[in-house]
mmCIF file of C-alpha atoms in Angstrom:
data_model
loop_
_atom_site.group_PDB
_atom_site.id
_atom_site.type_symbol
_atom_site.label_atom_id
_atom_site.label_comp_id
_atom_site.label_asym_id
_atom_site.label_seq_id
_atom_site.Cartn_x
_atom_site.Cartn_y
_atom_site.Cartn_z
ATOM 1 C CA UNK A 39 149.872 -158.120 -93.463
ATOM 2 C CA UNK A 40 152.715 -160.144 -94.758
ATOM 3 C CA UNK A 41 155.751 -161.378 -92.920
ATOM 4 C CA UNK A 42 158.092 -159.469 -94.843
ATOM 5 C CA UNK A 43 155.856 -156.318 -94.621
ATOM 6 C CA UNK A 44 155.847 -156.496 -91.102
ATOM 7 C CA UNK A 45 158.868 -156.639 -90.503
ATOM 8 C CA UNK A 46 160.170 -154.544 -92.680
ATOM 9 C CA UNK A 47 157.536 -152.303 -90.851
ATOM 10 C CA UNK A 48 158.879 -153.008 -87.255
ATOM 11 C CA UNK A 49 162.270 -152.328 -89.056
ATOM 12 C CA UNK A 50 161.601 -148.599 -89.707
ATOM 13 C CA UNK A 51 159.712 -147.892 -86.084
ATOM 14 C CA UNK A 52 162.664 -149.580 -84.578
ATOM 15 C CA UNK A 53 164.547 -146.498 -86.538
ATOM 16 C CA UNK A 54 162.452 -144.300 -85.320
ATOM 17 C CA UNK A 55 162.608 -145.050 -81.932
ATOM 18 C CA UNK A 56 166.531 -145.444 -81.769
ATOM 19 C CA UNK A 57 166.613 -142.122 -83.799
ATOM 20 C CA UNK A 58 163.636 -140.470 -81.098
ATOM 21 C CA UNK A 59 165.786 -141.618 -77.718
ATOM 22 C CA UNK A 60 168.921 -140.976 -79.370
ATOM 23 C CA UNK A 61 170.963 -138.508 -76.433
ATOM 24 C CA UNK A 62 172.400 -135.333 -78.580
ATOM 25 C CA UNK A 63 175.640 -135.623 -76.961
ATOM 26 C CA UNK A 64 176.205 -138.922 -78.053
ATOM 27 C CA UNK A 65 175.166 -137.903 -81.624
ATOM 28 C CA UNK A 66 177.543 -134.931 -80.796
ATOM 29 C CA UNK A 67 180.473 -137.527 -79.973
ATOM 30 C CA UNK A 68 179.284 -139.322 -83.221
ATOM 31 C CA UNK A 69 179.278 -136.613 -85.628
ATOM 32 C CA UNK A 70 182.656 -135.601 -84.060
ATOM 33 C CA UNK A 71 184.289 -138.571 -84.933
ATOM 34 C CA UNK A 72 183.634 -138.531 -87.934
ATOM 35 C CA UNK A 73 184.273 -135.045 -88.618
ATOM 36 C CA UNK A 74 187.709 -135.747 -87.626
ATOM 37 C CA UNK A 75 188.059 -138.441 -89.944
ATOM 38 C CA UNK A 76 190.274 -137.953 -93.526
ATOM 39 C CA UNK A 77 188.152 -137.028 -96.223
ATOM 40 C CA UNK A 78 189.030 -140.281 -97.648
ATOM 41 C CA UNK A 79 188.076 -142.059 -94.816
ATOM 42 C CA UNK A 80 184.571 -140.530 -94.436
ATOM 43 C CA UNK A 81 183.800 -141.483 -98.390
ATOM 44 C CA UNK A 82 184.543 -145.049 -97.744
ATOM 45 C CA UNK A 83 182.772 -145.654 -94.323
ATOM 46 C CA UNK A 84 179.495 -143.328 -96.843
ATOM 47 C CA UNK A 85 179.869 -146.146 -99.740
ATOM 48 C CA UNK A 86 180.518 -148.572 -97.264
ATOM 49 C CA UNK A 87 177.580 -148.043 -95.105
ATOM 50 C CA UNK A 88 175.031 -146.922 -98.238
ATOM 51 C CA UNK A 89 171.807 -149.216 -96.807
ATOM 52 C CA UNK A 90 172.132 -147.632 -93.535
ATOM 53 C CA UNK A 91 172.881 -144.496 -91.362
ATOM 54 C CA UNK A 92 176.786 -144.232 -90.248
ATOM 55 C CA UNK A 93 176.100 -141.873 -87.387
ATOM 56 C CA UNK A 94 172.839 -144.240 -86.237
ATOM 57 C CA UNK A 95 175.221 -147.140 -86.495
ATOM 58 C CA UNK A 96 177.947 -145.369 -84.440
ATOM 59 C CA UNK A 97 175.654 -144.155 -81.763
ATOM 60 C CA UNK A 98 174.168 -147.839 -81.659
ATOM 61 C CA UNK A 99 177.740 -149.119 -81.465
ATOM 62 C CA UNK A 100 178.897 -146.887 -78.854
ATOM 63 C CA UNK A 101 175.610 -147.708 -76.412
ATOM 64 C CA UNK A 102 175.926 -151.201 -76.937
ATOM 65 C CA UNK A 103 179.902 -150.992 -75.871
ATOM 66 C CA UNK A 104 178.761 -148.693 -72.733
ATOM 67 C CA UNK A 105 176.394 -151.652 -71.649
ATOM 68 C CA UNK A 106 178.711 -154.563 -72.337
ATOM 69 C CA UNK A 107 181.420 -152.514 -69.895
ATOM 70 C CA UNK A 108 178.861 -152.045 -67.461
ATOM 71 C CA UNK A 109 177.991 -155.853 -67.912
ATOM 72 C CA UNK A 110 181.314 -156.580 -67.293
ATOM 73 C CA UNK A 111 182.519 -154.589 -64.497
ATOM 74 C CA UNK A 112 179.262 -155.624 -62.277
ATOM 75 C CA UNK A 113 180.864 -159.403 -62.833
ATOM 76 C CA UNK A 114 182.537 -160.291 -59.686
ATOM 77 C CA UNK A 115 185.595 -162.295 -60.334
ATOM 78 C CA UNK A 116 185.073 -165.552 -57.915
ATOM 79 C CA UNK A 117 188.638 -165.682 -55.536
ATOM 80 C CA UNK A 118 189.318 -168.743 -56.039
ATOM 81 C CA UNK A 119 189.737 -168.368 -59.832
ATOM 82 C CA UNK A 120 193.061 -168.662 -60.939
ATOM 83 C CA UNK A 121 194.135 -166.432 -63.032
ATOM 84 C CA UNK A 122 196.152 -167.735 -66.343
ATOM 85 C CA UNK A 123 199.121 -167.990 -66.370
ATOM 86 C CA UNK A 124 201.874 -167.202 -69.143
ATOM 87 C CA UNK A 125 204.663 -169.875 -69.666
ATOM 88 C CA UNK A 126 208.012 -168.324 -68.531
ATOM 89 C CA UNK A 127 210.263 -169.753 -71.212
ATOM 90 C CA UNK A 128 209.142 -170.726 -74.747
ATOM 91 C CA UNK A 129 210.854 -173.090 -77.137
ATOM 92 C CA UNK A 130 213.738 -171.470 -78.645
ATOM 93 C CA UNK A 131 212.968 -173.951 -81.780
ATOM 94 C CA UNK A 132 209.887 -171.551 -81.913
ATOM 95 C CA UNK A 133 211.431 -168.399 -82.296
ATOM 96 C CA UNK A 134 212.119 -167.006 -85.623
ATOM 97 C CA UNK A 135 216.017 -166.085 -86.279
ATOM 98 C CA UNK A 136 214.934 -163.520 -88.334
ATOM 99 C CA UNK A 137 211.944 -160.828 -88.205
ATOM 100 C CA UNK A 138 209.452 -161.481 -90.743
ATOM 101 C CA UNK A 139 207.447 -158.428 -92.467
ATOM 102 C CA UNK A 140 204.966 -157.378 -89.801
ATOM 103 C CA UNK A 141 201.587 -157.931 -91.140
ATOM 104 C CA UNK A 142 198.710 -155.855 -89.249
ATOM 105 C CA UNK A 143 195.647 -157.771 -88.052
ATOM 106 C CA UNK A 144 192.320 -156.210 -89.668
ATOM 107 C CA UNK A 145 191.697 -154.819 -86.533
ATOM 108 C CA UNK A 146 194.726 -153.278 -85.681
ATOM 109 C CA UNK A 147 194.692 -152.112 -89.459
ATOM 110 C CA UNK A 148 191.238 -150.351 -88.817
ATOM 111 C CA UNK A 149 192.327 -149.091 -85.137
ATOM 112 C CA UNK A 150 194.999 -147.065 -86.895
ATOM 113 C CA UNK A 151 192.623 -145.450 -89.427
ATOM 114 C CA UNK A 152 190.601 -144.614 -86.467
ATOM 115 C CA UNK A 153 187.816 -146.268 -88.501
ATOM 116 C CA UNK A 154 187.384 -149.491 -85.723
ATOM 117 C CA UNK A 155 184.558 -147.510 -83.557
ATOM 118 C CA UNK A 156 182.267 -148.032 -86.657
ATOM 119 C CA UNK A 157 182.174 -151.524 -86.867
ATOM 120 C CA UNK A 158 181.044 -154.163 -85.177
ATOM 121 C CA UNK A 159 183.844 -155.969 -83.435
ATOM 122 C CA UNK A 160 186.227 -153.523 -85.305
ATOM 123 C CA UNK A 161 185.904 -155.312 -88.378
ATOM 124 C CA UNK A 162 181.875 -155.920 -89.588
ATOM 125 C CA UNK A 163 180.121 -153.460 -90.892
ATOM 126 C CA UNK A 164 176.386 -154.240 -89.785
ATOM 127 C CA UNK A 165 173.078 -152.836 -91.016
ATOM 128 C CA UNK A 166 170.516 -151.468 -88.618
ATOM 129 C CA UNK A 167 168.358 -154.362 -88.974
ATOM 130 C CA UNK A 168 171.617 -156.755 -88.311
ATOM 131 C CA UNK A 169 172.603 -154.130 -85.142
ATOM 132 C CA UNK A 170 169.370 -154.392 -83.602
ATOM 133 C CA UNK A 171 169.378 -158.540 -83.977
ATOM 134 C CA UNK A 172 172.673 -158.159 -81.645
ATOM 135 C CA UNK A 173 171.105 -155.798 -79.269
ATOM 136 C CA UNK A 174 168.071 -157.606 -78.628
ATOM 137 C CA UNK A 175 169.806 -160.713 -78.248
ATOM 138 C CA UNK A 176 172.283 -159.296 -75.744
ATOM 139 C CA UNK A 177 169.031 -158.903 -73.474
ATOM 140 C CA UNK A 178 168.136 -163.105 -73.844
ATOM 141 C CA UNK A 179 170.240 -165.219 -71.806
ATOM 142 C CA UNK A 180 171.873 -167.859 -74.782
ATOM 143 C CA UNK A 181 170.330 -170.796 -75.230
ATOM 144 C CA UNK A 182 172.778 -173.797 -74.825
ATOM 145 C CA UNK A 183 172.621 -176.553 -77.272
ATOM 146 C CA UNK A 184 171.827 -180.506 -76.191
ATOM 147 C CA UNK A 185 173.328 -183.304 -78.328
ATOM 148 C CA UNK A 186 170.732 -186.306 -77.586
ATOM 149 C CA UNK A 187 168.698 -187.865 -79.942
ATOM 150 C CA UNK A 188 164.850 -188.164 -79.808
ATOM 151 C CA UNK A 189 162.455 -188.898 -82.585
ATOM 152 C CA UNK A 190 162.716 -185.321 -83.702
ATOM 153 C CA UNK A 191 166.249 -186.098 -84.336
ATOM 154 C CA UNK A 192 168.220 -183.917 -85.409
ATOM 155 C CA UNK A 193 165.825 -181.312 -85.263
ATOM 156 C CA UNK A 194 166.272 -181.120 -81.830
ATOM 157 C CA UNK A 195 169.871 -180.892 -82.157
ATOM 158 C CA UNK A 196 170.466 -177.432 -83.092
ATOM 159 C CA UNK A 197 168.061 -174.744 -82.145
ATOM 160 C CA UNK A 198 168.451 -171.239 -83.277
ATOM 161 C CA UNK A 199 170.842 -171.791 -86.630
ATOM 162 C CA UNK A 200 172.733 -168.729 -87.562
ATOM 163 C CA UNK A 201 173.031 -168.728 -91.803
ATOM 164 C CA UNK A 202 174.689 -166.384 -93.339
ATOM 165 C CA UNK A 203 176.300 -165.747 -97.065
ATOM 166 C CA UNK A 204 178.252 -163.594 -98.789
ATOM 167 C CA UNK A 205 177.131 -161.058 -101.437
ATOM 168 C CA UNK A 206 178.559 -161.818 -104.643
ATOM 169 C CA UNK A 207 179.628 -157.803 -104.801
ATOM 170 C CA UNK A 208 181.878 -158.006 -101.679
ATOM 171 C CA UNK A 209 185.252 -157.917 -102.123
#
């Protein structure tokens, strides 16, 4: 069997699976939320999200949230960590005299259309394949890159390359 075949074959049982263990209230929660979308919300997040599921995505989303909160609340904050502080008085040179037009973050943009819960990070819209790269490597520990040279150089140098591009249809 090919490399693509398989795993474009471990693709589709990884489906399965999610879709098999996949708790009905959270699909509940899922298909509420976006039943409570606008119309014209719902028919951008459906073109949006044509190669993949919207309500598998969601649910996806939502468990992976529930275990990064978990993640972080068992952290225990060390007491001798200082905690940051904010400078009490900032230039006044910095400070705009007047109020510029308030331009919305993407995220803040999307929080308001209530359309932030399916995306990645409030702003990516991921595939299932892409979702389940993030999920499995939330389970490996990172691997930290060296800088020393060797005579693999610079193989050696930088591990596990992420490359990426950008469809010539996006917008």
């Amino acid at each position: 069997m090919s490399q693509k075949k398989w795993r474009i074959c471990s693709a589709i049982l990884s489906l399965l699976l999610i879709s098999a263990s996949a708790d009905e209230a959270t699909s509940d929660e899922t298909a509420d939320k976006f039943a409570q979308l606008p119309e014209e919300k719902r028919k951008e997040l459906l073109e949006v999200y044509n190669k993949s599921d919207v309500h598998i995505v969601h649910q996806k989303l939502t468990e992976l949230r529930k275990q990064w909160l978990e993640k972080l609340k068992n952290q225990e904050v060390p007491q001798s960590q200082t905690l940051r502080k904010r400078p009490d008085m900032e230039l006044t040179s910095n400070i705009p005299t007047e109020n510029p037009p308030t331009v919305l973050p993407i995220h803040e943009v999307n929080k308001n259309a209530n359309l932030s819960e399916f995306m990645y990070q409030s702003d990516m819209v991921l595939t299932l394949t892409q979702l389940e790269l993030i999920a499995r490597k939330e389970e490996d520990t990172r691997a930290r890159r060296q800088a020393y040279r060797d005579v693999y150089y610079p193989n050696t140098i930088w591990g596990n390359t992420l490359y990426y591009y950008f469809d010539p249809s996006a917008s």
